[in-house]
Amino acid sequence: TCYHGNLTQSKYCILALESNPSDHARVSTIFLSKSQTDVRDRRKSNHINHISHVSPGPLSKKYSSCSTIFIDDSTVSQPNLKSTIKCVTLAIYYHIKNRDSDRSLDIFDEKLHPLSREPVPDDYLHVDPEHKLIYRFVRTLFSAAQLTAECAIVTLVYLERLLTYAELDISPANWKLIVLGAILLASKVWDDQAVWNVDYCQILKDITVEDMNEMERHFLELLQFNINVPASVYAKYYFDLRQLADDNNLSFPLEPLNNQRAQKLEAISRLCEDKYKDLSRAAMRRSLSADNLIGIRRSNAVLS
């Protein structure tokens, strides 16, 4: 919370919000910076192993050649669901693993607000969850609620916004409830067919609607009711997630370019070209005043 009675503190709060990656497209995402230490260590280890072995192993990635072109179906407007969830949960994993401290709130403490009847282990505060555990938890929610890949990206935006605004850390004790709160909010804001809180209670059968409502209310208050996600911020998170995937060898699924897909891409390219031609002709009919000139920049189609 920013208190305006102190000018210095107010300036500090404004600067803190301006440096928040969930609000501003030019600020680097937190998850990508938290992953860099592990990525550097892994690359160093791989380099040493490569030198020590005479023959390297088989290539894990597919590369285009003269005879075969590989493309993927994931774009910023239509991300691949499975790959996106894998990347988002990997980002959450790095948030937990490389957290600065264990700042939290009782509303997100799993022992105080359990999601199941199974007792929470005594060491739940100290044992970091593996990536596959986080992935299974998120994947279950997305499958049962039929949520989209775009919702997963917005979930990560809300999660980083919460950690920044409320000055919290996501940890073994609170990650499930924080992730659940972010998913719940993202599904209501982003997806056309929102999932009600009672629907999540059908998925997580041991949590009550009252607890879900209270958590959602706290989540919104901590976000200062800022649920807006600019297109530029969304795009930044998408491309940073692709960078995270590349750094961790989680490549998006590649398929050979066949005749049917090539014809579809060619048709889309022709539609775009006709659209740009129409815009260009419309621009030429406008006044030649320097203040009214509209520049039309043509660009070739790019295969993602």
CSV table of C-alpha atoms in Angstrom, one decimal:
chain,number,residue,atom,x,y,z
A,1,THR,CA,0.0,0.0,0.0
A,2,CYS,CA,1.3,3.5,-0.9
A,3,TYR,CA,0.8,6.2,1.7
A,4,HIS,CA,0.8,9.7,0.2
A,5,GLY,CA,1.6,11.5,3.4
A,6,ASN,CA,5.3,10.9,2.7
A,7,LEU,CA,6.5,12.3,-0.6
A,8,THR,CA,9.6,10.1,-0.7
A,9,GLN,CA,7.7,7.0,0.0
A,10,SER,CA,5.1,7.9,-2.6
A,11,LYS,CA,7.8,8.3,-5.2
A,12,TYR,CA,9.3,5.0,-4.2
A,13,CYS,CA,5.9,3.3,-4.6
A,14,ILE,CA,5.4,4.9,-8.1
A,15,LEU,CA,8.9,3.7,-9.2
A,16,ALA,CA,8.2,0.2,-7.8
A,17,LEU,CA,4.9,0.0,-9.9
A,18,GLU,CA,6.6,1.3,-13.0
A,19,SER,CA,9.2,-1.4,-12.7
A,20,ASN,CA,6.6,-4.1,-12.5
A,21,PRO,CA,6.8,-6.5,-15.5
A,22,SER,CA,3.1,-7.4,-15.3
A,23,ASP,CA,2.2,-3.8,-16.0
A,24,HIS,CA,4.9,-2.5,-18.4
A,25,ALA,CA,6.1,-4.3,-21.6
A,26,ARG,CA,9.7,-3.0,-21.4
A,27,VAL,CA,10.4,-4.5,-18.0
A,28,SER,CA,11.8,-8.0,-18.0
A,29,THR,CA,9.7,-10.8,-16.5
A,30,ILE,CA,10.7,-12.0,-13.1
A,31,PHE,CA,10.5,-15.7,-13.9
A,32,LEU,CA,13.0,-15.5,-16.8
A,33,SER,CA,15.6,-13.7,-14.6
A,34,LYS,CA,15.1,-16.3,-11.8
A,35,SER,CA,15.8,-19.1,-14.3
A,36,GLN,CA,19.0,-17.7,-15.6
A,37,THR,CA,21.2,-19.0,-12.7
A,38,ASP,CA,20.1,-22.5,-13.4
A,39,VAL,CA,20.4,-22.1,-17.1
A,40,ARG,CA,24.0,-20.8,-16.9
A,41,ASP,CA,25.0,-23.7,-14.6
A,42,ARG,CA,23.4,-26.2,-16.9
A,43,ARG,CA,25.2,-24.8,-20.0
A,44,LYS,CA,28.5,-24.9,-18.1
A,45,SER,CA,27.9,-28.5,-17.1
A,46,ASN,CA,26.9,-29.5,-20.7
A,47,HIS,CA,30.0,-27.8,-22.1
A,48,ILE,CA,32.2,-29.8,-19.7
A,49,ASN,CA,30.4,-33.0,-20.5
A,50,HIS,CA,30.7,-32.3,-24.2
A,51,ILE,CA,34.4,-31.9,-24.0
A,52,SER,CA,34.9,-35.0,-22.0
A,53,HIS,CA,33.0,-37.2,-24.5
A,54,VAL,CA,34.4,-37.9,-27.9
A,55,SER,CA,31.0,-38.5,-29.6
A,56,PRO,CA,28.0,-36.3,-28.7
A,57,GLY,CA,24.6,-37.8,-28.3
A,58,PRO,CA,21.8,-37.5,-30.9
A,59,LEU,CA,20.3,-34.1,-31.5
A,60,SER,CA,17.1,-33.5,-29.4
A,61,LYS,CA,15.7,-30.8,-31.7
A,62,LYS,CA,14.4,-30.9,-35.2
A,63,TYR,CA,15.9,-28.6,-37.8
A,64,SER,CA,14.5,-27.6,-41.1
A,65,SER,CA,16.4,-28.7,-44.3
A,66,CYS,CA,16.0,-28.3,-48.0
A,67,SER,CA,13.6,-31.3,-48.1
A,68,THR,CA,11.6,-30.7,-44.9
A,69,ILE,CA,10.4,-27.5,-43.2
A,70,PHE,CA,9.4,-27.9,-39.6
A,71,ILE,CA,6.8,-25.4,-38.1
A,72,ASP,CA,4.8,-25.3,-34.9
A,73,ASP,CA,1.2,-24.4,-34.3
A,74,SER,CA,1.9,-22.1,-31.4
A,75,THR,CA,1.5,-18.3,-32.0
A,76,VAL,CA,1.1,-15.4,-29.7
A,77,SER,CA,-2.6,-15.3,-30.6
A,78,GLN,CA,-3.1,-19.1,-30.4
A,79,PRO,CA,-0.6,-20.7,-28.2
A,80,ASN,CA,-0.2,-24.5,-27.9
A,81,LEU,CA,-2.0,-25.5,-24.7
A,82,LYS,CA,0.2,-28.3,-23.5
A,83,SER,CA,3.4,-26.5,-24.2
A,84,THR,CA,2.2,-23.3,-22.7
A,85,ILE,CA,1.1,-25.0,-19.4
A,86,LYS,CA,4.5,-26.7,-19.3
A,87,CYS,CA,6.3,-23.4,-19.6
A,88,VAL,CA,4.1,-21.6,-17.1
A,89,THR,CA,4.5,-24.3,-14.5
A,90,LEU,CA,8.3,-24.2,-15.1
A,91,ALA,CA,8.2,-20.5,-14.5
A,92,ILE,CA,6.4,-21.1,-11.2
A,93,TYR,CA,9.0,-23.8,-10.4
A,94,TYR,CA,11.8,-21.3,-10.8
A,95,HIS,CA,9.9,-18.7,-8.7
A,96,ILE,CA,9.7,-21.2,-5.8
A,97,LYS,CA,13.2,-22.6,-6.2
A,98,ASN,CA,15.0,-19.3,-6.5
A,99,ARG,CA,12.8,-17.2,-4.2
A,100,ASP,CA,14.4,-14.5,-2.1
A,101,SER,CA,12.7,-15.3,1.1
A,102,ASP,CA,9.4,-16.8,2.5
A,103,ARG,CA,7.2,-13.8,2.8
A,104,SER,CA,3.6,-15.0,2.8
A,105,LEU,CA,0.0,-14.4,4.1
A,106,ASP,CA,-2.1,-16.8,6.1
A,107,ILE,CA,-4.8,-16.7,3.4
A,108,PHE,CA,-2.5,-18.6,1.1
A,109,ASP,CA,-1.0,-21.0,3.7
A,110,GLU,CA,-2.0,-24.6,2.7
A,111,LYS,CA,-1.9,-25.8,6.3
A,112,LEU,CA,-4.4,-23.2,7.4
A,113,HIS,CA,-6.5,-23.6,4.3
A,114,PRO,CA,-6.0,-27.2,3.1
A,115,LEU,CA,-7.1,-28.3,-0.4
A,116,SER,CA,-7.6,-31.9,0.6
A,117,ARG,CA,-8.2,-34.0,3.6
A,118,GLU,CA,-4.8,-35.5,3.5
A,119,PRO,CA,-2.6,-34.1,6.3
A,120,VAL,CA,0.0,-31.6,5.2
A,121,PRO,CA,3.5,-32.9,5.9
A,122,ASP,CA,5.4,-31.4,8.7
A,123,ASP,CA,8.2,-30.3,6.4
A,124,TYR,CA,5.8,-28.6,3.9
A,125,LEU,CA,7.5,-25.3,4.6
A,126,HIS,CA,10.9,-26.5,3.3
A,127,VAL,CA,10.5,-29.1,0.5
A,128,ASP,CA,10.3,-27.5,-2.9
A,129,PRO,CA,7.8,-29.1,-5.3
A,130,GLU,CA,9.2,-30.7,-8.5
A,131,HIS,CA,8.2,-29.2,-11.8
A,132,LYS,CA,6.1,-32.3,-12.7
A,133,LEU,CA,4.1,-31.9,-9.5
A,134,ILE,CA,3.2,-28.3,-10.3
A,135,TYR,CA,2.4,-29.3,-13.9
A,136,ARG,CA,0.0,-32.1,-12.8
A,137,PHE,CA,-1.8,-29.7,-10.4
A,138,VAL,CA,-2.2,-27.0,-13.1
A,139,ARG,CA,-2.9,-29.4,-15.9
A,140,THR,CA,-5.7,-31.0,-13.8
A,141,LEU,CA,-7.4,-27.7,-13.3
A,142,PHE,CA,-7.1,-26.7,-16.9
A,143,SER,CA,-8.4,-30.0,-18.2
A,144,ALA,CA,-11.3,-30.2,-15.9
A,145,ALA,CA,-12.4,-26.5,-16.4
A,146,GLN,CA,-11.5,-26.6,-20.1
A,147,LEU,CA,-9.4,-23.5,-19.9
A,148,THR,CA,-7.3,-22.1,-22.7
A,149,ALA,CA,-3.6,-21.5,-23.2
A,150,GLU,CA,-4.2,-17.8,-23.2
A,151,CYS,CA,-5.6,-18.2,-19.7
A,152,ALA,CA,-2.4,-19.8,-18.6
A,153,ILE,CA,-0.3,-16.9,-19.7
A,154,VAL,CA,-2.7,-14.4,-18.0
A,155,THR,CA,-2.4,-16.6,-14.9
A,156,LEU,CA,1.4,-16.1,-14.8
A,157,VAL,CA,0.9,-12.3,-15.3
A,158,TYR,CA,-1.5,-12.1,-12.3
A,159,LEU,CA,0.9,-14.3,-10.2
A,160,GLU,CA,3.9,-12.0,-10.8
A,161,ARG,CA,1.6,-9.0,-10.2
A,162,LEU,CA,0.6,-10.4,-6.9
A,163,LEU,CA,4.1,-11.1,-5.8
A,164,THR,CA,5.2,-7.6,-6.8
A,165,TYR,CA,2.2,-5.6,-5.4
A,166,ALA,CA,1.9,-7.5,-2.1
A,167,GLU,CA,5.7,-8.1,-1.7
A,168,LEU,CA,5.2,-11.8,-1.3
A,169,ASP,CA,7.2,-14.9,-2.2
A,170,ILE,CA,5.7,-18.1,-3.7
A,171,SER,CA,7.0,-21.0,-1.6
A,172,PRO,CA,6.2,-24.6,-0.8
A,173,ALA,CA,3.7,-23.5,1.8
A,174,ASN,CA,1.6,-21.3,-0.4
A,175,TRP,CA,2.1,-22.1,-4.1
A,176,LYS,CA,-1.0,-24.2,-4.6
A,177,LEU,CA,-3.4,-21.5,-3.3
A,178,ILE,CA,-1.6,-18.6,-5.0
A,179,VAL,CA,-1.7,-20.5,-8.3
A,180,LEU,CA,-5.3,-21.5,-7.8
A,181,GLY,CA,-6.3,-17.9,-7.1
A,182,ALA,CA,-4.5,-16.7,-10.2
A,183,ILE,CA,-6.1,-19.3,-12.4
A,184,LEU,CA,-9.6,-18.6,-10.9
A,185,LEU,CA,-9.2,-14.9,-11.6
A,186,ALA,CA,-7.7,-15.3,-15.1
A,187,SER,CA,-10.4,-17.7,-16.1
A,188,LYS,CA,-13.1,-15.2,-15.2
A,189,VAL,CA,-11.4,-12.2,-16.8
A,190,TRP,CA,-10.0,-13.9,-20.0
A,191,ASP,CA,-12.2,-16.9,-21.0
A,192,ASP,CA,-15.6,-16.2,-22.5
A,193,GLN,CA,-17.2,-19.0,-20.5
A,194,ALA,CA,-16.0,-18.3,-17.0
A,195,VAL,CA,-15.8,-21.1,-14.5
A,196,TRP,CA,-17.6,-20.4,-11.3
A,197,ASN,CA,-16.1,-20.9,-7.9
A,198,VAL,CA,-18.4,-23.8,-7.1
A,199,ASP,CA,-17.1,-25.5,-10.3
A,200,TYR,CA,-13.6,-25.5,-8.8
A,201,CYS,CA,-15.0,-27.0,-5.7
A,202,GLN,CA,-16.1,-29.9,-7.8
A,203,ILE,CA,-12.5,-30.4,-9.0
A,204,LEU,CA,-11.0,-29.8,-5.6
A,205,LYS,CA,-13.6,-31.6,-3.5
A,206,ASP,CA,-12.3,-30.7,-0.1
A,207,ILE,CA,-12.3,-26.9,-0.4
A,208,THR,CA,-15.5,-24.9,0.4
A,209,VAL,CA,-17.1,-22.2,-1.7
A,210,GLU,CA,-16.7,-19.8,1.2
A,211,ASP,CA,-12.9,-20.4,1.3
A,212,MET,CA,-12.7,-19.9,-2.4
A,213,ASN,CA,-14.7,-16.7,-2.3
A,214,GLU,CA,-12.5,-15.3,0.5
A,215,MET,CA,-9.3,-16.2,-1.3
A,216,GLU,CA,-10.6,-14.5,-4.5
A,217,ARG,CA,-11.5,-11.4,-2.5
A,218,HIS,CA,-8.1,-11.2,-0.9
A,219,PHE,CA,-6.4,-11.8,-4.3
A,220,LEU,CA,-8.2,-8.9,-5.9
A,221,GLU,CA,-7.5,-6.6,-3.0
A,222,LEU,CA,-3.8,-7.4,-3.1
A,223,LEU,CA,-3.8,-6.8,-6.9
A,224,GLN,CA,-5.5,-3.4,-6.0
A,225,PHE,CA,-8.2,-4.6,-8.4
A,226,ASN,CA,-5.9,-4.1,-11.3
A,227,ILE,CA,-6.9,-7.0,-13.7
A,228,ASN,CA,-6.0,-5.2,-16.9
A,229,VAL,CA,-3.4,-7.0,-19.1
A,230,PRO,CA,-2.2,-4.9,-22.0
A,231,ALA,CA,-1.6,-6.7,-25.3
A,232,SER,CA,2.1,-5.7,-25.2
A,233,VAL,CA,2.5,-7.3,-21.7
A,234,TYR,CA,0.7,-10.4,-22.8
A,235,ALA,CA,3.0,-10.7,-25.9
A,236,LYS,CA,6.1,-10.2,-23.7
A,237,TYR,CA,5.1,-13.0,-21.4
A,238,TYR,CA,4.4,-15.3,-24.4
A,239,PHE,CA,7.8,-14.7,-26.0
A,240,ASP,CA,9.6,-15.0,-22.6
A,241,LEU,CA,7.9,-18.3,-22.0
A,242,ARG,CA,9.2,-19.5,-25.4
A,243,GLN,CA,12.7,-18.3,-24.4
A,244,LEU,CA,12.3,-20.3,-21.1
A,245,ALA,CA,11.3,-23.3,-23.1
A,246,ASP,CA,14.3,-23.0,-25.4
A,247,ASP,CA,16.7,-22.6,-22.4
A,248,ASN,CA,15.3,-25.7,-20.8
A,249,ASN,CA,15.0,-27.9,-24.0
A,250,LEU,CA,11.2,-27.8,-23.8
A,251,SER,CA,10.7,-27.1,-27.5
A,252,PHE,CA,7.2,-26.6,-28.8
A,253,PRO,CA,6.0,-29.5,-30.9
A,254,LEU,CA,7.2,-29.3,-34.5
A,255,GLU,CA,5.5,-30.9,-37.5
A,256,PRO,CA,6.7,-31.1,-41.1
A,257,LEU,CA,5.1,-28.6,-43.4
A,258,ASN,CA,2.7,-30.6,-45.6
A,259,ASN,CA,0.8,-29.5,-48.8
A,260,GLN,CA,-2.4,-28.7,-46.9
A,261,ARG,CA,-0.7,-26.5,-44.3
A,262,ALA,CA,1.3,-24.8,-47.0
A,263,GLN,CA,-1.8,-24.0,-49.0
A,264,LYS,CA,-3.5,-22.6,-45.9
A,265,LEU,CA,-0.5,-20.4,-45.1
A,266,GLU,CA,-0.4,-19.2,-48.7
A,267,ALA,CA,-4.1,-18.3,-48.5
A,268,ILE,CA,-3.6,-16.3,-45.3
A,269,SER,CA,-0.6,-14.6,-46.8
A,270,ARG,CA,-2.6,-13.6,-49.9
A,271,LEU,CA,-5.4,-12.2,-47.7
A,272,CYS,CA,-2.9,-10.1,-45.8
A,273,GLU,CA,-1.3,-8.9,-49.0
A,274,ASP,CA,-4.7,-7.9,-50.5
A,275,LYS,CA,-5.5,-6.0,-47.2
A,276,TYR,CA,-2.3,-4.1,-47.3
A,277,LYS,CA,-2.9,-3.2,-51.0
A,278,ASP,CA,-6.3,-1.8,-50.1
A,279,LEU,CA,-4.8,0.2,-47.3
A,280,SER,CA,-2.1,1.5,-49.6
A,281,ARG,CA,-4.6,2.6,-52.2
A,282,ALA,CA,-6.7,4.3,-49.5
A,283,ALA,CA,-3.7,6.1,-48.2
A,284,MET,CA,-2.7,7.4,-51.6
A,285,ARG,CA,-6.2,8.9,-52.0
A,286,ARG,CA,-5.7,11.0,-48.9
A,287,SER,CA,-4.3,14.5,-48.8
A,288,LEU,CA,-0.6,14.8,-49.6
A,289,SER,CA,-0.2,17.1,-46.6
A,290,ALA,CA,2.9,16.0,-44.6
A,291,ASP,CA,0.7,15.8,-41.5
A,292,ASN,CA,-1.7,13.3,-43.1
A,293,LEU,CA,0.7,10.9,-44.8
A,294,ILE,CA,0.2,7.3,-43.7
A,295,GLY,CA,3.2,5.0,-44.2
A,296,ILE,CA,2.3,1.5,-45.2
A,297,ARG,CA,5.2,-0.9,-44.4
A,298,ARG,CA,4.9,-4.2,-46.2
A,299,SER,CA,6.4,-7.3,-44.5
A,300,ASN,CA,6.8,-10.9,-45.6
A,301,ALA,CA,4.9,-13.6,-43.8
A,302,VAL,CA,6.9,-15.1,-41.0
A,303,LEU,CA,6.5,-18.8,-40.0
A,304,SER,CA,6.5,-19.2,-36.3
